[in-house]
Short mmCIF file of C-alpha atoms in Angstrom, two decimals:
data_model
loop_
_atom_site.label_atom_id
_atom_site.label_comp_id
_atom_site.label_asym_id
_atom_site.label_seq_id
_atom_site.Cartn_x
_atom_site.Cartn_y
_atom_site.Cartn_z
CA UNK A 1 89.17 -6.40 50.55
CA UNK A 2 86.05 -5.16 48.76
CA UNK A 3 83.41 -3.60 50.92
CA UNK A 4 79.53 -5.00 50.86
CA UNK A 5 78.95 -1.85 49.71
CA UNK A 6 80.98 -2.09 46.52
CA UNK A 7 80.11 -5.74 46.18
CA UNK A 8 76.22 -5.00 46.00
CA UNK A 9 76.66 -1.58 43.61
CA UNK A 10 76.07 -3.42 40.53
CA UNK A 11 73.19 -5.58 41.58
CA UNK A 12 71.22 -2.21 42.58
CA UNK A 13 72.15 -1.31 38.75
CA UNK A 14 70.38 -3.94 37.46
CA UNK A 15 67.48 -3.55 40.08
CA UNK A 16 67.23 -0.39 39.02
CA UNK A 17 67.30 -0.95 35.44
CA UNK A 18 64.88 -3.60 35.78
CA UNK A 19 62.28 -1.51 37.72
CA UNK A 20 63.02 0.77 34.99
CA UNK A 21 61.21 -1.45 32.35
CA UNK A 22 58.73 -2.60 34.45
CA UNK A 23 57.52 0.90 34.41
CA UNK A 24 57.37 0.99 30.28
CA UNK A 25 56.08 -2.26 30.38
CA UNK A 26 52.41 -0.98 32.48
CA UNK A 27 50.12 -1.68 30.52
CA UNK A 28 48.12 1.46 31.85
CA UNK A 29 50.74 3.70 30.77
CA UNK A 30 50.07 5.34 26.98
CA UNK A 31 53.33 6.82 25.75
CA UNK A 32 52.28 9.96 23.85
CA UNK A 33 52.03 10.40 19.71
CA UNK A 34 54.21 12.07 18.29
CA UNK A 35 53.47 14.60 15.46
CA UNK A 36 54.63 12.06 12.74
CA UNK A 37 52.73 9.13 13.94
CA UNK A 38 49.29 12.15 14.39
CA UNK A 39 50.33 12.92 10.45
CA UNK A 40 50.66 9.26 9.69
CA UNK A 41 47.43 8.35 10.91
CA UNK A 42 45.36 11.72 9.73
CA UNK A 43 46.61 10.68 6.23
CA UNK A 44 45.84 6.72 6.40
CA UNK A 45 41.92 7.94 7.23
CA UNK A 46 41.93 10.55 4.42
CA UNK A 47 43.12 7.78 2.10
CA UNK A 48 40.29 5.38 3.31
CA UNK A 49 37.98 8.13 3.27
CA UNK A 50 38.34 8.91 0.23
CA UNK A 51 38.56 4.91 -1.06
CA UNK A 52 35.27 4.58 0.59
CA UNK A 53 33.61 7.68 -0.88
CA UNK A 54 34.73 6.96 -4.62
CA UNK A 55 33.31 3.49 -4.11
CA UNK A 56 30.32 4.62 -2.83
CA UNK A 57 29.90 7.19 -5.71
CA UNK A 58 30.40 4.13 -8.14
CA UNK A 59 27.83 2.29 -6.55
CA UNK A 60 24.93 4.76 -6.18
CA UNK A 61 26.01 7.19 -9.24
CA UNK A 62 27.72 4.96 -12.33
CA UNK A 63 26.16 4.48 -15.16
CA UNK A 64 26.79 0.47 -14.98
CA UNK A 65 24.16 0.12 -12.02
CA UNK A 66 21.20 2.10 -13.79
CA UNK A 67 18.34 -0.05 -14.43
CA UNK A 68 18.10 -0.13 -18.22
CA UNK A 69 15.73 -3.32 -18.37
CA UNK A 70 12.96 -4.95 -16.74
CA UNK A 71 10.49 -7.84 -17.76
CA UNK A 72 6.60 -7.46 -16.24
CA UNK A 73 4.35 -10.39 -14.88
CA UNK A 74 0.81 -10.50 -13.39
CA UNK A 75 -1.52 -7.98 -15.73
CA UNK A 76 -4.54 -8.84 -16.25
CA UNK A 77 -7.06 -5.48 -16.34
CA UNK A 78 -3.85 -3.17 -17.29
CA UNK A 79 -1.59 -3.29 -20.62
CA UNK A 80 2.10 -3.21 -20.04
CA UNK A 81 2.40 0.31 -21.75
CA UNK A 82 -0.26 1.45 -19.23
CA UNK A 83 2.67 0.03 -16.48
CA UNK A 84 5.48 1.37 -18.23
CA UNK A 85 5.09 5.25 -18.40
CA UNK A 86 4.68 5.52 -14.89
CA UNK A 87 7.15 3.36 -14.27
CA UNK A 88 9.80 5.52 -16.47
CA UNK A 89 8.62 8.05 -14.74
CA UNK A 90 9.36 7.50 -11.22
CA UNK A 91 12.83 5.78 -11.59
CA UNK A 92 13.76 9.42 -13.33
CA UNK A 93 12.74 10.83 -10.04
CA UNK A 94 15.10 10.83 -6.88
CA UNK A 95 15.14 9.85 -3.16
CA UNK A 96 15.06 13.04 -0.73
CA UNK A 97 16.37 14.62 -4.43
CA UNK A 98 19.51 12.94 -4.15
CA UNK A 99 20.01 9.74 -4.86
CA UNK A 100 17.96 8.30 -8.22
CA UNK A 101 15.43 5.64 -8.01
CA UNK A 102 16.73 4.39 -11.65
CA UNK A 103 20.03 2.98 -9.44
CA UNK A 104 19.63 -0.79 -8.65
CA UNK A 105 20.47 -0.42 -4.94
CA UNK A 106 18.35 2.58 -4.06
CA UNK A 107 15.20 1.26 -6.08
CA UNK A 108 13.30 -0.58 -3.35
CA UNK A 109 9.67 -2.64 -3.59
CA UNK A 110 7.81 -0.09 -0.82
CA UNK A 111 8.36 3.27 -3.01
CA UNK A 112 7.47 1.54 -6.10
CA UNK A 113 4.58 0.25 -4.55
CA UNK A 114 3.64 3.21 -3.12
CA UNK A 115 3.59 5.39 -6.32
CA UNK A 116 2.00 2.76 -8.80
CA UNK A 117 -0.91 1.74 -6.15
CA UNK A 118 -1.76 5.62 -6.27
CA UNK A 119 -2.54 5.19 -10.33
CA UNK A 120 -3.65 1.50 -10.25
CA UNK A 121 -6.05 -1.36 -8.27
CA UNK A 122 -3.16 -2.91 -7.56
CA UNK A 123 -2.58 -5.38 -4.17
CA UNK A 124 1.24 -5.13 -4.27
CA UNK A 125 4.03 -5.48 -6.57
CA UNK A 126 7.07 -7.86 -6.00
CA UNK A 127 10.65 -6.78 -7.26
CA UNK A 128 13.10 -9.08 -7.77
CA UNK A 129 16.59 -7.70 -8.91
CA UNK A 130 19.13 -8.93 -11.02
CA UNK A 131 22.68 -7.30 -10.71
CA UNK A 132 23.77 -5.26 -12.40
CA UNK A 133 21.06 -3.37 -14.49
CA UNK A 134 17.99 -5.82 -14.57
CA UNK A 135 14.60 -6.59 -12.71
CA UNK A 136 11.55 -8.47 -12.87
CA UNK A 137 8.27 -7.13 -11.85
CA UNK A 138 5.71 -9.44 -10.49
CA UNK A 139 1.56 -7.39 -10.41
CA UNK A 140 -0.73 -8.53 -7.95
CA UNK A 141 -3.84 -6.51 -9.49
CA UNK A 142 -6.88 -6.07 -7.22
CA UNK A 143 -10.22 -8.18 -8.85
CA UNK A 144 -12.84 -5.89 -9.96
CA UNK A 145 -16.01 -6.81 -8.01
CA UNK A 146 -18.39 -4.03 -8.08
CA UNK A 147 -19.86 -2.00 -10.65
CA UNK A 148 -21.10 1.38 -10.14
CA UNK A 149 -23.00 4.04 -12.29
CA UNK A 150 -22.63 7.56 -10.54
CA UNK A 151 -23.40 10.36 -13.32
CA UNK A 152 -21.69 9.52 -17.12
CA UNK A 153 -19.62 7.13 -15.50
CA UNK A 154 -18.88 3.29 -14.16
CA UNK A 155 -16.72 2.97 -11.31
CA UNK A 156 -15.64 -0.80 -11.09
CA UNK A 157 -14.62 -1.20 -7.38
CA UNK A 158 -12.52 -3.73 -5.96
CA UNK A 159 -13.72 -5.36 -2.50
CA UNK A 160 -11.81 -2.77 -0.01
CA UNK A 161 -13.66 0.11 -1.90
CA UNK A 162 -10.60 1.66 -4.54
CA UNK A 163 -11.34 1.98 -8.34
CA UNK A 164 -10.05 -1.02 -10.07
CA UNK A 165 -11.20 0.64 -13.68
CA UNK A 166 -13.44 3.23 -15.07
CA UNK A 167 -15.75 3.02 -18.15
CA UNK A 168 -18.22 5.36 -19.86
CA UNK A 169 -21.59 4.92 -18.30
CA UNK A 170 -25.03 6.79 -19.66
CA UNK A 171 -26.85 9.74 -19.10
CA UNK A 172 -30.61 10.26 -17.70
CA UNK A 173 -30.74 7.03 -15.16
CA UNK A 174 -31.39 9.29 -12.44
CA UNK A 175 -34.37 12.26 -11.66
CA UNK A 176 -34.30 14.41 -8.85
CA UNK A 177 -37.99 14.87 -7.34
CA UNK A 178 -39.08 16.25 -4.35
CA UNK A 179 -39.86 12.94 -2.38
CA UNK A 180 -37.05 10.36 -3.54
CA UNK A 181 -38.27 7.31 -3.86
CA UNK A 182 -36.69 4.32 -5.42
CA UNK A 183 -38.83 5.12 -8.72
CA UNK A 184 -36.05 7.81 -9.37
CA UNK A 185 -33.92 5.58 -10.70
CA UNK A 186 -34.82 4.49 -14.51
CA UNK A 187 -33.61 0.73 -13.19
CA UNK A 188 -34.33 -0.47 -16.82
CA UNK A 189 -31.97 1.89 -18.37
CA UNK A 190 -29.44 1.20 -16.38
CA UNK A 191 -29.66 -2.48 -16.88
CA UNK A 192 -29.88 -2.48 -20.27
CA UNK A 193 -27.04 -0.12 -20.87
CA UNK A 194 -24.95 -2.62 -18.13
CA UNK A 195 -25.27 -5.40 -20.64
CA UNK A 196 -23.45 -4.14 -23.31
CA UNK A 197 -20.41 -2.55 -20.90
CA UNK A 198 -18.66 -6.19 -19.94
CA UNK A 199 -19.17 -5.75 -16.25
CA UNK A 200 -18.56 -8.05 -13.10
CA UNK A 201 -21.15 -10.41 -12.63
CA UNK A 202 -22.34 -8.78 -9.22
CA UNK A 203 -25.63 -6.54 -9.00
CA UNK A 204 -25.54 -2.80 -10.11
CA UNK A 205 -25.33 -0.36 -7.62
CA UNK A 206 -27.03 3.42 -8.92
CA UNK A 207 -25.03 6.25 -7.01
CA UNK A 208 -27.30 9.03 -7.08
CA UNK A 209 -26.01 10.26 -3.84
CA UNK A 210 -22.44 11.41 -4.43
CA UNK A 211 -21.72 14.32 -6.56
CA UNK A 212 -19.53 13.85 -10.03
CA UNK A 213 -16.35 14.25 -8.81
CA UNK A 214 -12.76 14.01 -11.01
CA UNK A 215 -11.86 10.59 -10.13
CA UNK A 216 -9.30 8.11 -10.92
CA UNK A 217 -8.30 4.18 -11.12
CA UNK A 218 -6.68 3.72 -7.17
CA UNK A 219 -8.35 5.91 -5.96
CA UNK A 220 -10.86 5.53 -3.05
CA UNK A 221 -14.76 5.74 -3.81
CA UNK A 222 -16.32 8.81 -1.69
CA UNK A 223 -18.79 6.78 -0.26
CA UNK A 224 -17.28 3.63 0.16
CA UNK A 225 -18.29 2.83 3.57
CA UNK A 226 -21.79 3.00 2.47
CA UNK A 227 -21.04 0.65 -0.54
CA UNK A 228 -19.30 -1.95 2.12
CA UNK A 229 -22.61 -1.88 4.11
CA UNK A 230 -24.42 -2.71 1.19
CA UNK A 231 -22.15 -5.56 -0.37
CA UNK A 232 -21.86 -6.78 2.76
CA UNK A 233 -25.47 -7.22 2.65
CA UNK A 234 -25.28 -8.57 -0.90
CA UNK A 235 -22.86 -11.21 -0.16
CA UNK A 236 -24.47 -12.37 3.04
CA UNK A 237 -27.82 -13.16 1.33
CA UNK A 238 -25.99 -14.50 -1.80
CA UNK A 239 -24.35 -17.10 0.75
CA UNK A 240 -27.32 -18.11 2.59
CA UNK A 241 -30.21 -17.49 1.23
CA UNK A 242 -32.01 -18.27 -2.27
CA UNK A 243 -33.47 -14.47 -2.35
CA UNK A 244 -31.49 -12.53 -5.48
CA UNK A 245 -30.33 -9.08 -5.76
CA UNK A 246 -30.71 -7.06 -9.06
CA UNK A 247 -29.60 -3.73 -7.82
CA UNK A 248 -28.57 -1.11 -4.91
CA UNK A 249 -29.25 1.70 -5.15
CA UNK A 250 -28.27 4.62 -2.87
CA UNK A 251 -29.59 8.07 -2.64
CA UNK A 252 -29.87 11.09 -0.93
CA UNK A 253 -32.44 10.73 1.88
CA UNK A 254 -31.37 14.96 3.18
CA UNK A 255 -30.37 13.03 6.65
CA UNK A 256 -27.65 11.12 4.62
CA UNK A 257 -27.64 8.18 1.60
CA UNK A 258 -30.38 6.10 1.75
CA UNK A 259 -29.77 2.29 1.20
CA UNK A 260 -32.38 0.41 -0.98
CA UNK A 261 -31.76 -2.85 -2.11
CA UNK A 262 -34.17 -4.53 -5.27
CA UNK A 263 -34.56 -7.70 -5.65
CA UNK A 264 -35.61 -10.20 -8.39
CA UNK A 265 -39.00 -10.90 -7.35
CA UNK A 266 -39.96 -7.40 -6.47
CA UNK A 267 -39.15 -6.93 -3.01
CA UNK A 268 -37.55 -3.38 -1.94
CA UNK A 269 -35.43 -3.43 1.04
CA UNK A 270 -34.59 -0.88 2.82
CA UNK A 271 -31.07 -0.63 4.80
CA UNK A 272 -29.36 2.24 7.25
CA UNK A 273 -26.32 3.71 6.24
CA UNK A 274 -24.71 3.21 9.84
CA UNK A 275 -25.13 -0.02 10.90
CA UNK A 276 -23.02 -3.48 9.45
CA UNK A 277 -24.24 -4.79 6.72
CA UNK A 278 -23.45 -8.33 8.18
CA UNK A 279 -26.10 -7.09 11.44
CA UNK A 280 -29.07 -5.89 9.07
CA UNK A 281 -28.96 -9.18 7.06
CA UNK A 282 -29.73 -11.36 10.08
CA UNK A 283 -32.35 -8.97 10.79
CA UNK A 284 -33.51 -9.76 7.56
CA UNK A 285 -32.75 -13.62 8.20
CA UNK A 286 -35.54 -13.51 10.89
CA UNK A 287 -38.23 -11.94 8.97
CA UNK A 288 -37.84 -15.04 6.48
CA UNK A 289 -37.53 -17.46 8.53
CA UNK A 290 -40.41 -16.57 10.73
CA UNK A 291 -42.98 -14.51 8.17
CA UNK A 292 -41.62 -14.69 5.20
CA UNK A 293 -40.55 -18.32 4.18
CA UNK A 294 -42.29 -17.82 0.46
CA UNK A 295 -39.75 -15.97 -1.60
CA UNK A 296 -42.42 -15.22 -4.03
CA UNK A 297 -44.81 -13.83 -1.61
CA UNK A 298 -45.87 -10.17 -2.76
CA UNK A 299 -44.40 -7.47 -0.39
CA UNK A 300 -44.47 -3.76 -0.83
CA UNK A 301 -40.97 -2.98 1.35
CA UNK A 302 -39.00 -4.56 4.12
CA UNK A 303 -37.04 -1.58 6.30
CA UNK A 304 -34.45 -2.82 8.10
CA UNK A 305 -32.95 0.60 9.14
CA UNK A 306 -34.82 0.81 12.54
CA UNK A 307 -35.30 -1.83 15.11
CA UNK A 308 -32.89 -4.17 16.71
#
């Protein structure tokens, strides 16, 4: 007879067997690596590594991606050789001195605009690529609004106060005497020399306040607040009013520049070099609405730079 014991022997087996895989089967359990499969996988990543790095060098370094044409768009005040040597210029230079500006992927629109807006008036500059080697440059140039005479020179401004161009001015416009008045400035002289210089149709404004300084196209005017209280002015009275400016002229008044505004029929005005220019022109808009409704009424000066 065969024992229970004998009879369930082989079913324990395959119990045993079966709890056996159930054990390899966890799916918590992580059989270790062995040093072939650690090899196998060290030299898989050095192979993709390396892939990755060769294609990357390709991309960034070869020869096929250096931009070797462009086509320019958008000048007006500048000639394209004017654009193009600075342009040559800065895609031989190179990103944190590594990677080259010349490459199509690394050359990007906020670098370029930031070194050709420190040379030129210029709003912005639009890139637009064309893989592999190519690009088209679109120039948004800032407008030239206002011209001024400061020593030898004309400054041309555009409206947020940067140098849109630079032309030669004339000598002996301006006297220092020991009361300044606006009589210090030969107003004629200046006038006449403006006509024959091609500027802006806006009225001449006579620095005799800010020193000769070394100063180029993009870069900001000294005074330039002072000139955006005054245009300010300008344009507020061109807009809504029949009164017409000839000139600003700004000097030093030892307390700071000294705002005086001529007009066509005679008037001098007199502004602060503090307050907006918006703010002193409806000051003014009282006075000729109330007193002074005759534009060609005779009057020696209006000062607008104390009062409310």
């Amino acid at each position: 007879m065969i024992s229970l014991m004998q009879y369930y022997r082989p079913q324990k087996r395959a119990l045993d067997y079966n709890h056996k895989r159930t054990h390899y089967s966890n799916p918590y359990f992580k059989p270790q690596r062995t040093v072939e499969s650690r090899r196998r996988f060290i030299y898989n990543l050095l192979i993709v590594t390396i892939a990755l790095g060769s294609w990357c060098y390709f991309l960034i370094f070869s020869s096929y991606f250096k931009i070797t044409g462009w086509e320019i768009y958008g000048l007006k005040q500048y000639g394209q050789s004017e654009i193009e040597a600075p342009l040559k210029k800065f895609l031989a230079e190179k990103k944190i001195s590594i990677f080259p500006f010349e490459n199509i992927f690394i050359l990007n629109e906020r670098d370029l605009n930031r070194q050709l807006s420190s040379q030129f008036a210029l709003q912005g500059v639009q890139v637009k690529k064309y893989y592999p080697n190519k690009m088209i440059l679109t120039f948004q140039e800032k407008s030239e609004k206002i011209p001024v005479y400061n020593s030898d020179k004309i400054y041309i401004l555009a409206d947020d106060g940067t140098i849109a161009a630079i032309k030669e001015g004339t000598n002996g416009w301006y006297k220092t005497v020991q009361q300044e008045t606006s009589t210090s400035i030969d107003l004629d002289k200046v006038a006449a020399d403006a006509q024959t210089k091609g500027l802006p149709a806006y009225p001449i404004f006579c620095d005799a306040y800010s020193n000769k300084q070394d100063l180029k196209v993009g870069n900001a005017y000294p005074i330039k607040k002072t000139i955006k209280i005054a245009s300010d002015f300008i344009d507020s009275i061109k807009s809504k009013t029949k009164l017409d400016i000839k000139s600003a002229s700004i000097i030093d008044n030892k307390l700071g520049p000294k705002i005086i505004i001529n007009t066509t029929n005679n008037w001098i005005i007199y502004l602060n070099s503090e307050d907006d220019g918006v703010k002193q022109f409806y000051k003014l808009y009282i006075v000729l609405n109330n007193e002074l409704k005759d534009l060609n009424k005779p009057v020696e000066y209006i000062d607008l730079r104390f009062g409310d």
